[in-house]
Coordinates of C-alpha atoms and ligand atoms in Angstrom, one line a residue:
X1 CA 147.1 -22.8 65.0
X2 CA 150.0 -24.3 62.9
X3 CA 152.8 -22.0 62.5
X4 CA 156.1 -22.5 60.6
X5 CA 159.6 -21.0 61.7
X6 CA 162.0 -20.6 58.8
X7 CA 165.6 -20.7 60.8
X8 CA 166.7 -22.3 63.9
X9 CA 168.7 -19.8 65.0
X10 CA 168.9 -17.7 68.5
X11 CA 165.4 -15.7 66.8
X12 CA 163.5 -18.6 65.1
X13 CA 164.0 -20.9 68.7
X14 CA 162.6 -18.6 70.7
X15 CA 159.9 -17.6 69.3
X16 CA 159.1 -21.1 68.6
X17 CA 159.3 -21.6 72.5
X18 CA 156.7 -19.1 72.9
X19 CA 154.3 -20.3 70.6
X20 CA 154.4 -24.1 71.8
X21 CA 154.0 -22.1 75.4
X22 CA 150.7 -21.0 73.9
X23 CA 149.4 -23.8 73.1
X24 CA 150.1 -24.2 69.4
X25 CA 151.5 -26.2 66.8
X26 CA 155.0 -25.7 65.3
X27 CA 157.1 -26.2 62.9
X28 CA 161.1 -25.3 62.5
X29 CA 162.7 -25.1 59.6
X30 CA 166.3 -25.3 59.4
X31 CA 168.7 -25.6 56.3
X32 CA 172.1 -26.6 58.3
X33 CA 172.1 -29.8 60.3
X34 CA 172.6 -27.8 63.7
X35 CA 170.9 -25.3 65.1
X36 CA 172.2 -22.6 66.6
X37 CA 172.8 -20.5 63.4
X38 CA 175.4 -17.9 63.5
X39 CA 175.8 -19.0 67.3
X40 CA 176.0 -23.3 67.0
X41 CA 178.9 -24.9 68.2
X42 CA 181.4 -27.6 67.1
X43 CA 183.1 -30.3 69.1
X44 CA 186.7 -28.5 70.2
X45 CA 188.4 -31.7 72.2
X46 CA 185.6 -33.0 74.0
X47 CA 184.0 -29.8 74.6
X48 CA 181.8 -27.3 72.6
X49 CA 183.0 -24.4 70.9
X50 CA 181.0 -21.5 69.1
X51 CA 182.2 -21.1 65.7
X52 CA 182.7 -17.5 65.7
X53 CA 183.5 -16.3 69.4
X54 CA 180.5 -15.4 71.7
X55 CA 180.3 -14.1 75.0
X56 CA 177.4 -11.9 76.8
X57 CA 177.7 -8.3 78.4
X58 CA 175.3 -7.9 82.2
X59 CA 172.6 -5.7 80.4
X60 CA 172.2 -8.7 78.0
X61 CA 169.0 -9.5 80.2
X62 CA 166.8 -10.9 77.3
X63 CA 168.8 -13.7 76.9
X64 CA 170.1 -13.8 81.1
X65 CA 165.9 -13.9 81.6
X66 CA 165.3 -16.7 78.9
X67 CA 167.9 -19.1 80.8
X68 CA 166.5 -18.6 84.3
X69 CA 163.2 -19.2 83.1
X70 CA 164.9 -22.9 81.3
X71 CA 166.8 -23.1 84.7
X72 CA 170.1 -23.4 82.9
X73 CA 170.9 -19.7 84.3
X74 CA 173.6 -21.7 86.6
X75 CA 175.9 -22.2 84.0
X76 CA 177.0 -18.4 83.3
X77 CA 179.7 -17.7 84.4
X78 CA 181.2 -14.0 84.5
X79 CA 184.9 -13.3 84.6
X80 CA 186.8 -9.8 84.8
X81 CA 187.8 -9.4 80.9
X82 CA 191.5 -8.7 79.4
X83 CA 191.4 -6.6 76.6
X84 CA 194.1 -5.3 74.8
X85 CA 194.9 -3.2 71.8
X86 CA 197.3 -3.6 69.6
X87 CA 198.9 -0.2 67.7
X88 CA 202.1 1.2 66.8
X89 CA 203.9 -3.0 67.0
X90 CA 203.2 -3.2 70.8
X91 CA 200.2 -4.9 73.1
X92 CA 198.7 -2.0 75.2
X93 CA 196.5 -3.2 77.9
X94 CA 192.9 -1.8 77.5
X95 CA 191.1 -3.0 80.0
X96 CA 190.4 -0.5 83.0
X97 CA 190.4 3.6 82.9
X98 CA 194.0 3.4 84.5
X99 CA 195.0 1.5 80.9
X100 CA 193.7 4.2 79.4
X101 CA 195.8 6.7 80.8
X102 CA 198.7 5.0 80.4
X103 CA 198.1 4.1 76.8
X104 CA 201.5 5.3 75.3
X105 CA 200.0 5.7 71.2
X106 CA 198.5 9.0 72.3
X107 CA 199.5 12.0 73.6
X108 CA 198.5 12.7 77.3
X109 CA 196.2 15.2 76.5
X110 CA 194.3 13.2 73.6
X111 CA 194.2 9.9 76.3
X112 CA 192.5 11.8 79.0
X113 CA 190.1 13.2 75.8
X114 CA 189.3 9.8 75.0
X115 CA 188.0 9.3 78.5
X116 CA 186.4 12.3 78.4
X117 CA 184.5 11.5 74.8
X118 CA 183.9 8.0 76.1
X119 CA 182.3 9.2 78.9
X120 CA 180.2 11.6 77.6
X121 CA 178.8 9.3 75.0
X122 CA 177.8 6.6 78.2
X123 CA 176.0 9.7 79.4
X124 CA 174.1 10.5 76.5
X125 CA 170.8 8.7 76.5
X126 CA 169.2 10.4 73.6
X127 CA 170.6 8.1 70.1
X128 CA 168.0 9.9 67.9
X129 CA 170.0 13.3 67.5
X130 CA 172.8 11.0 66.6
X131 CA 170.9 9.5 63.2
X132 CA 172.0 11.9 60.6
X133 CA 175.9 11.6 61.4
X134 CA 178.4 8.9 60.9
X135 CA 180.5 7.5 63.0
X136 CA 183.8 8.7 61.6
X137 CA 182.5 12.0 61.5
X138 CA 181.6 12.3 65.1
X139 CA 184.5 10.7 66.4
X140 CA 186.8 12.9 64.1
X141 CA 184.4 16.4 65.2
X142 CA 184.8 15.5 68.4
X143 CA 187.4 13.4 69.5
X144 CA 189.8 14.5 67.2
X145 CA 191.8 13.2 64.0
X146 CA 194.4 11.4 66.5
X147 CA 192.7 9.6 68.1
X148 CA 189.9 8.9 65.2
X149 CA 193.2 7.8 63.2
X150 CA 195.0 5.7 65.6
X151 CA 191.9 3.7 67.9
X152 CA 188.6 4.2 66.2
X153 CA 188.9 4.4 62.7
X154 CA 190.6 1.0 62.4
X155 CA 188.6 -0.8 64.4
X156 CA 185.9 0.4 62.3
X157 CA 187.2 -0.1 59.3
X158 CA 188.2 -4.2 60.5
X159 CA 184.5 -4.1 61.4
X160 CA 183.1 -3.0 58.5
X161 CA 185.5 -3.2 55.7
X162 CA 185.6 -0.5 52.8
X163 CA 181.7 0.5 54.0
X164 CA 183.7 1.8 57.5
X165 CA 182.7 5.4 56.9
X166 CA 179.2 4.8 56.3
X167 CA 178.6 3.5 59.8
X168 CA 176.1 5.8 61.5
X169 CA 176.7 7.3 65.2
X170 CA 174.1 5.3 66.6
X171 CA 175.7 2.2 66.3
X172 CA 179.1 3.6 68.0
X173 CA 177.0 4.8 70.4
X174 CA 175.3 1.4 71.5
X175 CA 178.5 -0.6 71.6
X176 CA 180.2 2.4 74.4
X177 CA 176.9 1.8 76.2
X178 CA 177.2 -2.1 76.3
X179 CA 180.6 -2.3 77.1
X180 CA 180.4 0.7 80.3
X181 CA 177.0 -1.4 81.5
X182 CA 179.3 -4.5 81.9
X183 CA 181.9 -2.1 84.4
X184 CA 182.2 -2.1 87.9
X185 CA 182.8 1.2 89.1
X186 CA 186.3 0.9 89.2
X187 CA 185.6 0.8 85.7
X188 CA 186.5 -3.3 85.4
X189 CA 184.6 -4.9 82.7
X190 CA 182.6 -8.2 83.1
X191 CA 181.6 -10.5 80.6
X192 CA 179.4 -13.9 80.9
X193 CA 179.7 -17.4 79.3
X194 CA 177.5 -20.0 79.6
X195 CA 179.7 -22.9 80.8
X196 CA 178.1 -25.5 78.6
X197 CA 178.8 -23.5 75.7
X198 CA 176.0 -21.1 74.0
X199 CA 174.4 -24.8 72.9
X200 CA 173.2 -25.7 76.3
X201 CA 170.3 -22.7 75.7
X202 CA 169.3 -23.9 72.2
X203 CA 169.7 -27.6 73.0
X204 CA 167.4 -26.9 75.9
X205 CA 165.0 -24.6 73.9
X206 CA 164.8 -27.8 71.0
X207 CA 163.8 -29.7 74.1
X208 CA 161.3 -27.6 75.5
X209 CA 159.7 -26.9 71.9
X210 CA 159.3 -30.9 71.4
X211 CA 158.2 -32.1 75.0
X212 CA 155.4 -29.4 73.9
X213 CA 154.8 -31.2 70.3
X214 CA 156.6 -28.8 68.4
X215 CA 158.7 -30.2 65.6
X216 CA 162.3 -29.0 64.7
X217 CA 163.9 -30.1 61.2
X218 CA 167.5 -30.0 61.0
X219 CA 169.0 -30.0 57.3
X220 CA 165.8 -28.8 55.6
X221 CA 165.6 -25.6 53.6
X222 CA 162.8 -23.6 53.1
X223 CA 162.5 -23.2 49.2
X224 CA 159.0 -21.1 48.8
X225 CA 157.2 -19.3 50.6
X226 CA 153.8 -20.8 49.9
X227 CA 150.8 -17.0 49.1
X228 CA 147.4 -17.4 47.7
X229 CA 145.7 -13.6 47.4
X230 CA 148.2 -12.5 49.1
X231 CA 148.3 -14.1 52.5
X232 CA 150.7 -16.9 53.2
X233 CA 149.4 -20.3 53.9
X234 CA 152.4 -22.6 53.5
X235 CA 156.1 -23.8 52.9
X236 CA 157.7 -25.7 50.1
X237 CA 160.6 -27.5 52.1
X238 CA 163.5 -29.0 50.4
X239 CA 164.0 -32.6 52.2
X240 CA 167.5 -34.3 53.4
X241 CA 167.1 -37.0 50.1
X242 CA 166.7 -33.9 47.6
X243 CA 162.8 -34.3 46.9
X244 CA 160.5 -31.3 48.1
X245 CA 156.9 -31.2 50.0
X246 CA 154.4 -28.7 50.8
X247 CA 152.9 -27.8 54.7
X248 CA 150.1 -25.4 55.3
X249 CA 150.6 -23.1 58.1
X250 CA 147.8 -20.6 59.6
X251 CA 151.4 -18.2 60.6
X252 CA 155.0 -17.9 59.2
X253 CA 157.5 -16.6 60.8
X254 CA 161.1 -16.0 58.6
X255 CA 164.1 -15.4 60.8
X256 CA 166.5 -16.1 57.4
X257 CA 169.0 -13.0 56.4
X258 CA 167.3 -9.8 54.4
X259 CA 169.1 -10.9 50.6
X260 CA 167.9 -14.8 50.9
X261 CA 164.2 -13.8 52.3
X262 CA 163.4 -12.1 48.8
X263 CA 164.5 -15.9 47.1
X264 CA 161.6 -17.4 49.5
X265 CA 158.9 -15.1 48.1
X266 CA 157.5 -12.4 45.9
X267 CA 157.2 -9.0 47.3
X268 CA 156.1 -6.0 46.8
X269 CA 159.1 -3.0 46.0
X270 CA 158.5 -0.4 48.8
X271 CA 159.7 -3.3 50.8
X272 CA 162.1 -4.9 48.9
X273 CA 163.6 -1.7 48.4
X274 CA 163.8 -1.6 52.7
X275 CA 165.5 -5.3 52.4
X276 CA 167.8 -4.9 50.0
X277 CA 169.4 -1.6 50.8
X278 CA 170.9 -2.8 54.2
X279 CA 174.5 -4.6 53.2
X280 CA 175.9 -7.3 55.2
X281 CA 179.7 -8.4 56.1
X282 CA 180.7 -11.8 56.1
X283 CA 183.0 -13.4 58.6
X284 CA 185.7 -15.5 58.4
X285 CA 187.1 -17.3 61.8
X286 CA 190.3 -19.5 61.7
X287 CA 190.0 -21.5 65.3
X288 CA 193.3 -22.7 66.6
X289 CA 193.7 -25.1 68.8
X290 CA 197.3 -25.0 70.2
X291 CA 199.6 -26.3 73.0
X292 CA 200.8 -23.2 74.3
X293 CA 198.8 -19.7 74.7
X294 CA 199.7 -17.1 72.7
X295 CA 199.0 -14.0 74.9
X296 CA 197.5 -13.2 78.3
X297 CA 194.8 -11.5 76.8
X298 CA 191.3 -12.5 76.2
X299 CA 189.7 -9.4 73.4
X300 CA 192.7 -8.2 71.3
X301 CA 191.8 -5.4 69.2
X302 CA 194.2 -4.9 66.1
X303 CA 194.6 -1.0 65.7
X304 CA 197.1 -2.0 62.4
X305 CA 196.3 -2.5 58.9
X306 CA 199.3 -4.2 58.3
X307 CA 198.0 -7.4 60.6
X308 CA 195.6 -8.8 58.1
X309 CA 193.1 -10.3 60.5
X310 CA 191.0 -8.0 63.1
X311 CA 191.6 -9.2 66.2
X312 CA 192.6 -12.1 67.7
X313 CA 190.1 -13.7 70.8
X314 CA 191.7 -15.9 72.9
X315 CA 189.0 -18.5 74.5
X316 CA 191.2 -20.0 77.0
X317 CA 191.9 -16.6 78.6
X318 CA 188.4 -16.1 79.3
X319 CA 187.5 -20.2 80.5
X320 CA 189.4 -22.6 81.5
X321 CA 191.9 -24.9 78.9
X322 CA 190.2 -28.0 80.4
X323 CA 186.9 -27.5 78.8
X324 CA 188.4 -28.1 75.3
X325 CA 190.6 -31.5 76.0
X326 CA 193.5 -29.1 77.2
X327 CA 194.1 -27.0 74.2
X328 CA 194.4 -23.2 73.9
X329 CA 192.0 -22.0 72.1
X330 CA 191.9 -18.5 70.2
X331 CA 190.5 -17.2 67.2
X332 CA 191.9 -15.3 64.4
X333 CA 188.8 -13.1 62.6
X334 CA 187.9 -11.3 59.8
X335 CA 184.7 -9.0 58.7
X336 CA 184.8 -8.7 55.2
X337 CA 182.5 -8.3 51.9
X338 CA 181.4 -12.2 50.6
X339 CA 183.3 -11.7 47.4
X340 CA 186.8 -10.6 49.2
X341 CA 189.8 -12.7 48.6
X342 CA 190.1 -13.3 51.8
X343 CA 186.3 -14.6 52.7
X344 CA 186.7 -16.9 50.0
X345 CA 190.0 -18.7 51.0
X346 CA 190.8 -21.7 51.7
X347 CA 191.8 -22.6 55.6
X348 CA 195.3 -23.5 54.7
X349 CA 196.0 -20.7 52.4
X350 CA 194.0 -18.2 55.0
X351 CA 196.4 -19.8 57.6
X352 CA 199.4 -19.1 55.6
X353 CA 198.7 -15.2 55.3
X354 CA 198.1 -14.9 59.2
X355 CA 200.9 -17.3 60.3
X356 CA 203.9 -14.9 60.0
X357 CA 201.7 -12.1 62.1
X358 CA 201.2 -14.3 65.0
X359 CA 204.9 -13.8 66.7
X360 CA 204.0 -10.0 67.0
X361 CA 202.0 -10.6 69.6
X362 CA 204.3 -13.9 71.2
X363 CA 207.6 -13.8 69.9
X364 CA 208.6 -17.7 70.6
X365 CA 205.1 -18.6 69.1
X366 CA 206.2 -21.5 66.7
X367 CA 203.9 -23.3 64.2
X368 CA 204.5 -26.6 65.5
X369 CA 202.2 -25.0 68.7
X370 CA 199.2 -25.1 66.1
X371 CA 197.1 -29.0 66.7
X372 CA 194.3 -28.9 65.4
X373 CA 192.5 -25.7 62.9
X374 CA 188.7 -25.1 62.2
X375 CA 187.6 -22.8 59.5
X376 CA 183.9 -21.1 59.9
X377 CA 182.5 -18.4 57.4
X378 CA 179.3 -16.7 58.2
X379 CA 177.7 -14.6 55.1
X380 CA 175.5 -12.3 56.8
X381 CA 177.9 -11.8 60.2
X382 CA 177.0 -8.3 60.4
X383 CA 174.5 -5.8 59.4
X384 CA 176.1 -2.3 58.2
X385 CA 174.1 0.2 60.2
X386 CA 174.5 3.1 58.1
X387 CA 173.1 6.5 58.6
X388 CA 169.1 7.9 59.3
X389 CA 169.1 3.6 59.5
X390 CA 165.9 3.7 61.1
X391 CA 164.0 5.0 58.1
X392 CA 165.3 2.1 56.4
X393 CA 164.5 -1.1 58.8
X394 CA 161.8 -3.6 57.2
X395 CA 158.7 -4.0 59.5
X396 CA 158.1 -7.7 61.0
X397 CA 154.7 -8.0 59.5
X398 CA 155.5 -8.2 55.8
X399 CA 152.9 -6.4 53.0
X400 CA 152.3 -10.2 52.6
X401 CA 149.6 -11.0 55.3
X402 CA 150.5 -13.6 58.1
X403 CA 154.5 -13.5 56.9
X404 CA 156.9 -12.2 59.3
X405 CA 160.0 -11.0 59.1
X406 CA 162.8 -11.4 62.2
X407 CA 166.5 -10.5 60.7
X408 CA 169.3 -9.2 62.6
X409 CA 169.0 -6.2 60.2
X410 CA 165.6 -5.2 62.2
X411 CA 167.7 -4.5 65.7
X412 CA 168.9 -1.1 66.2
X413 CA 169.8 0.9 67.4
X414 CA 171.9 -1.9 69.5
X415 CA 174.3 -3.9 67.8
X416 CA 173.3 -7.5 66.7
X417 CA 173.9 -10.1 68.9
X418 CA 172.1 -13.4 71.0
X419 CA 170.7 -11.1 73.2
X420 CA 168.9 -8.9 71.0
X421 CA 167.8 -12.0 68.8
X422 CA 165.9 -13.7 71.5
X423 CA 164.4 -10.1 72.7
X424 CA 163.3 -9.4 69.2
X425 CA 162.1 -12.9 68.3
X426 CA 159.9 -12.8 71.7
X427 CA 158.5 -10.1 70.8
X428 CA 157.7 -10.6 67.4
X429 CA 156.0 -14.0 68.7
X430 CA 153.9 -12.1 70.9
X431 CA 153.3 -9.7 67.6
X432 CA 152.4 -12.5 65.8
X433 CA 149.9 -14.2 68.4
X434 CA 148.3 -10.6 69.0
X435 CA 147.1 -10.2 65.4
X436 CA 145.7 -13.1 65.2
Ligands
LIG1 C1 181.8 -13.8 64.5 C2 180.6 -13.5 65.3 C3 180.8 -13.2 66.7 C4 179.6 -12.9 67.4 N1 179.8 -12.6 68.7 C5 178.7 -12.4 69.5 C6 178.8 -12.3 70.9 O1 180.0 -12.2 71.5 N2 177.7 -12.2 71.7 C7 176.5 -12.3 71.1 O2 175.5 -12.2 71.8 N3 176.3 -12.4 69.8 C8 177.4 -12.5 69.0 N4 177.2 -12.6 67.6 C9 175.9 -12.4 67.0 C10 175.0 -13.5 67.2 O3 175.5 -14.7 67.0 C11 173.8 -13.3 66.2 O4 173.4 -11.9 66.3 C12 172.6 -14.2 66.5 O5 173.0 -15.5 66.8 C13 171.7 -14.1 65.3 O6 170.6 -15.0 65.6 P1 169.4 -15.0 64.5 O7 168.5 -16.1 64.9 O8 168.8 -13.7 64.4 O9 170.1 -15.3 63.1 P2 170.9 -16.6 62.7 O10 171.8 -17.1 63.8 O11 171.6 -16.2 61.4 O12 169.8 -17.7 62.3 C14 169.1 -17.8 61.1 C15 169.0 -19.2 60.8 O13 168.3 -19.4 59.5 C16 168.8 -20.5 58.8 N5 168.4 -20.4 57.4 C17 168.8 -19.5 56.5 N6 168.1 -19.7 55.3 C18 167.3 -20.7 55.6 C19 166.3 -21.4 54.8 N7 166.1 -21.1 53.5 N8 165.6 -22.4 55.3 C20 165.8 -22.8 56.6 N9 166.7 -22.2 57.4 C21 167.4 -21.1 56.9 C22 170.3 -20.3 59.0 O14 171.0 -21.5 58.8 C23 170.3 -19.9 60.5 O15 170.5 -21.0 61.4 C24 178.4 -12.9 66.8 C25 178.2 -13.2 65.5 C26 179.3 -13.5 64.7 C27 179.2 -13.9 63.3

């Protein structure tokens, strides 16, 4: 068979793996002239940096599997984490249950409540009962409107934007459980980088895919989804010099974002309805690149609405300065809608509203620290997982017969991520090859 990938992204390369693996012929789309998608890398003094910040939790074992079977699984490396939280104009460390209880924003009674809540949530294996109920409704029922108002709700809200209280539990549940499945049990938390940067498992996937005949186009949109009595036999592909061309395919797999697959092709409105009633924030990362570091910390959550950026995530306290020339690395981002001021910014203005925030959290930080900056947006960063979600996710086989659909909108209940990509574009592959 001759099958065509729209997307060369954690999803669209690993399901192409699979199906030069079994034997057949395939093509990859990709619009961008890397691969990677919301996970590629640029060049950050000599070594390779992802453009928004990326690192992997222990029970990420889709993607842990994936590089032992490319025998690249020698390049993670997992280090304890430092994660901080920033409230009421001071760093609080965050990192261990003993942080917790010394976490000086709450009252002693609502810190040892948080580790009660936390803990209970860990516990509780059964999401489903969880659909009906936001987030902020939970967390506020049961946590309390202290806490709720001085940790959760603005980390929500810098997650999700004005669309914060629409979150549903499940999701909030998912993230508790990934981050207590990378603890020891003293409760310290362990997170995994690939070395070579996350490029070393798509490079090697792009590898794998041609040494089996498979074909991967960089800088080559998909235009049209080719359908004839409604099955789809082809792809109208716009070419690097501007003209376009038509290839038959027997299977096509999209991996693209929910709002651009309806541009690709026609379909019917029960399903459209599905695609276009899950919302997306964008992301904006400034990357710095600086001669000093600014904190000690690695994750630094920003629990203040008056710091307009959500975090700051400093690479060099999690690997080593020396794979990027020397430099400190740390990145200031932002989830917000694709129309906000902010999204649409230029790098110098953006850098101009963060600047006089960044002493707060290093008070001889200086400007002249700053070498080199990088500015990355990302317009579908992050599905919003909203209530009774999973009446509302698209299926992979589309009402359009031998069209698939694998979006980051399509995994729940965990939160999107590499992992959960390469899991879901497996097994969409193995979907696909089934039917057939
Ligand atoms: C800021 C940020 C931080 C993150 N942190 C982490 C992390 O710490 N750990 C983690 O595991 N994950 C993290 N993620 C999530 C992770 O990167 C994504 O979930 C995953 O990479 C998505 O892979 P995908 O293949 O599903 O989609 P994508 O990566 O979006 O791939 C889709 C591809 O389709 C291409 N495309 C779109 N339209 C067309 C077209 N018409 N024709 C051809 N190609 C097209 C795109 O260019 C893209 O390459 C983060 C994401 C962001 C934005």
């Amino acid at each position: 068979m001759r099958i065509g990938v729209i997307g060369a992204g954690a999803a669209g390369l690993s399901a192409a793996y699979d199906f030069t693996r079994a034997g057949h012929g395939v093509t990859v789309y990709e619009s961008a002239p890397f691969v990677g998608g919301q996970a590629s890398t640029i060049e950050v003094g000599g070594g390779r940096l992802e453009r928004g910040y990326h690192h992997l939790f222990t029970n990420d074992t889709a993607i842990l599997d994936l590089m032992a079977e490319l025998g690249i699984d020698g390049s993670m490396r997992w280090i304890p984490s430092t994660v901080g939280i920033y409230t009421n104009g001071k760093v609080y460390p965050w990192s261990t249950p003993f942080d917790l209880l010394r976490f000086g924003a709450l009252s002693l009674r609502d810190r040892i409540k948080l580790g009660m809540v936390a803990k209970r949530l860990q516990r509780m294996k059964d999401w489903r009962s969880l659909e009906g109920v936001s987030a902020a409704q939970w967390i506020r029922e049961n946590a309390g409107s202290s806490i709720y108002e001085k940790v959760w709700e603005p980390l929500l809200r810098g997650k999700f934007g004005d669309r914060f209280e629409n979150v549903g539990m499940p999701w909030f549940w998912s993230k508790i459980q990934t981050r207590f499945a990378s603890r020891d049990r003293l409760g310290r938390e362990k997170l995994g980088y690939p070395v070579n940067s996350f490029d070393e498992v798509f490079d090697t996937l792009v590898q794998r895919i041609r040494s089996k005949g498979g074909e991967v186009v960089l800088d080559t949109p998909v235009t049209r989804v080719l359908v004839e009595n409604g099955t789809a036999n082809g792809l109208r592909v716009k070419l690097p010099d501007g003209t376009e061309t038509e290839e038959r395919f027997d299977l096509i797999l999209a991996t693209v974002p929910s709002y651009v697959f309806p541009k690709l092709v026609d379909l019917p409105d029960a399903y459209l309805e599905k695609l276009t009633s899950v919302e997306y924030m964008g992301a904006v990362l400034l990357i710095l690149e600086m001669t000093h570091p600014l904190t000690s910390i690695y994750w630094m959550n920003i629990a203040d609405r008056e710091v307009p950026f959500l975090g700051i995530i400093e690479q060099t306290n999690l690997m080593p300065a020396e794979l990027y020339g020397g430099s400190n690395v740390l990145y200031l981002p932002n989830y917000l809608d694709r129309h906000d001021e902010l999204y649409l910014m230029s790098a110098d203005d953006l850098l101009d509203v963060y600047l006089p925030y960044l002493s707060r959290f290093n008070p001889s930080f200086d400007r002249s620290w700053i070498t080199r900056v990088h500015h990355n947006r990302v317009s579908a960063a992050q599905p919003v997982i909203g209530t009774n979600y999973s009446q509302r996710i698209p299926e992979h086989p589309t009402p359009i017969s031998n069209l698939f659909l694998a979006n980051t909108t399509q995994i729940y209940p965990e939160d999107r991520g590499t992992n959960y990509s390469i899991r879901m574009g497996r097994e969409v592959a193995a979907m696909m090859l089934k039917g057939t």
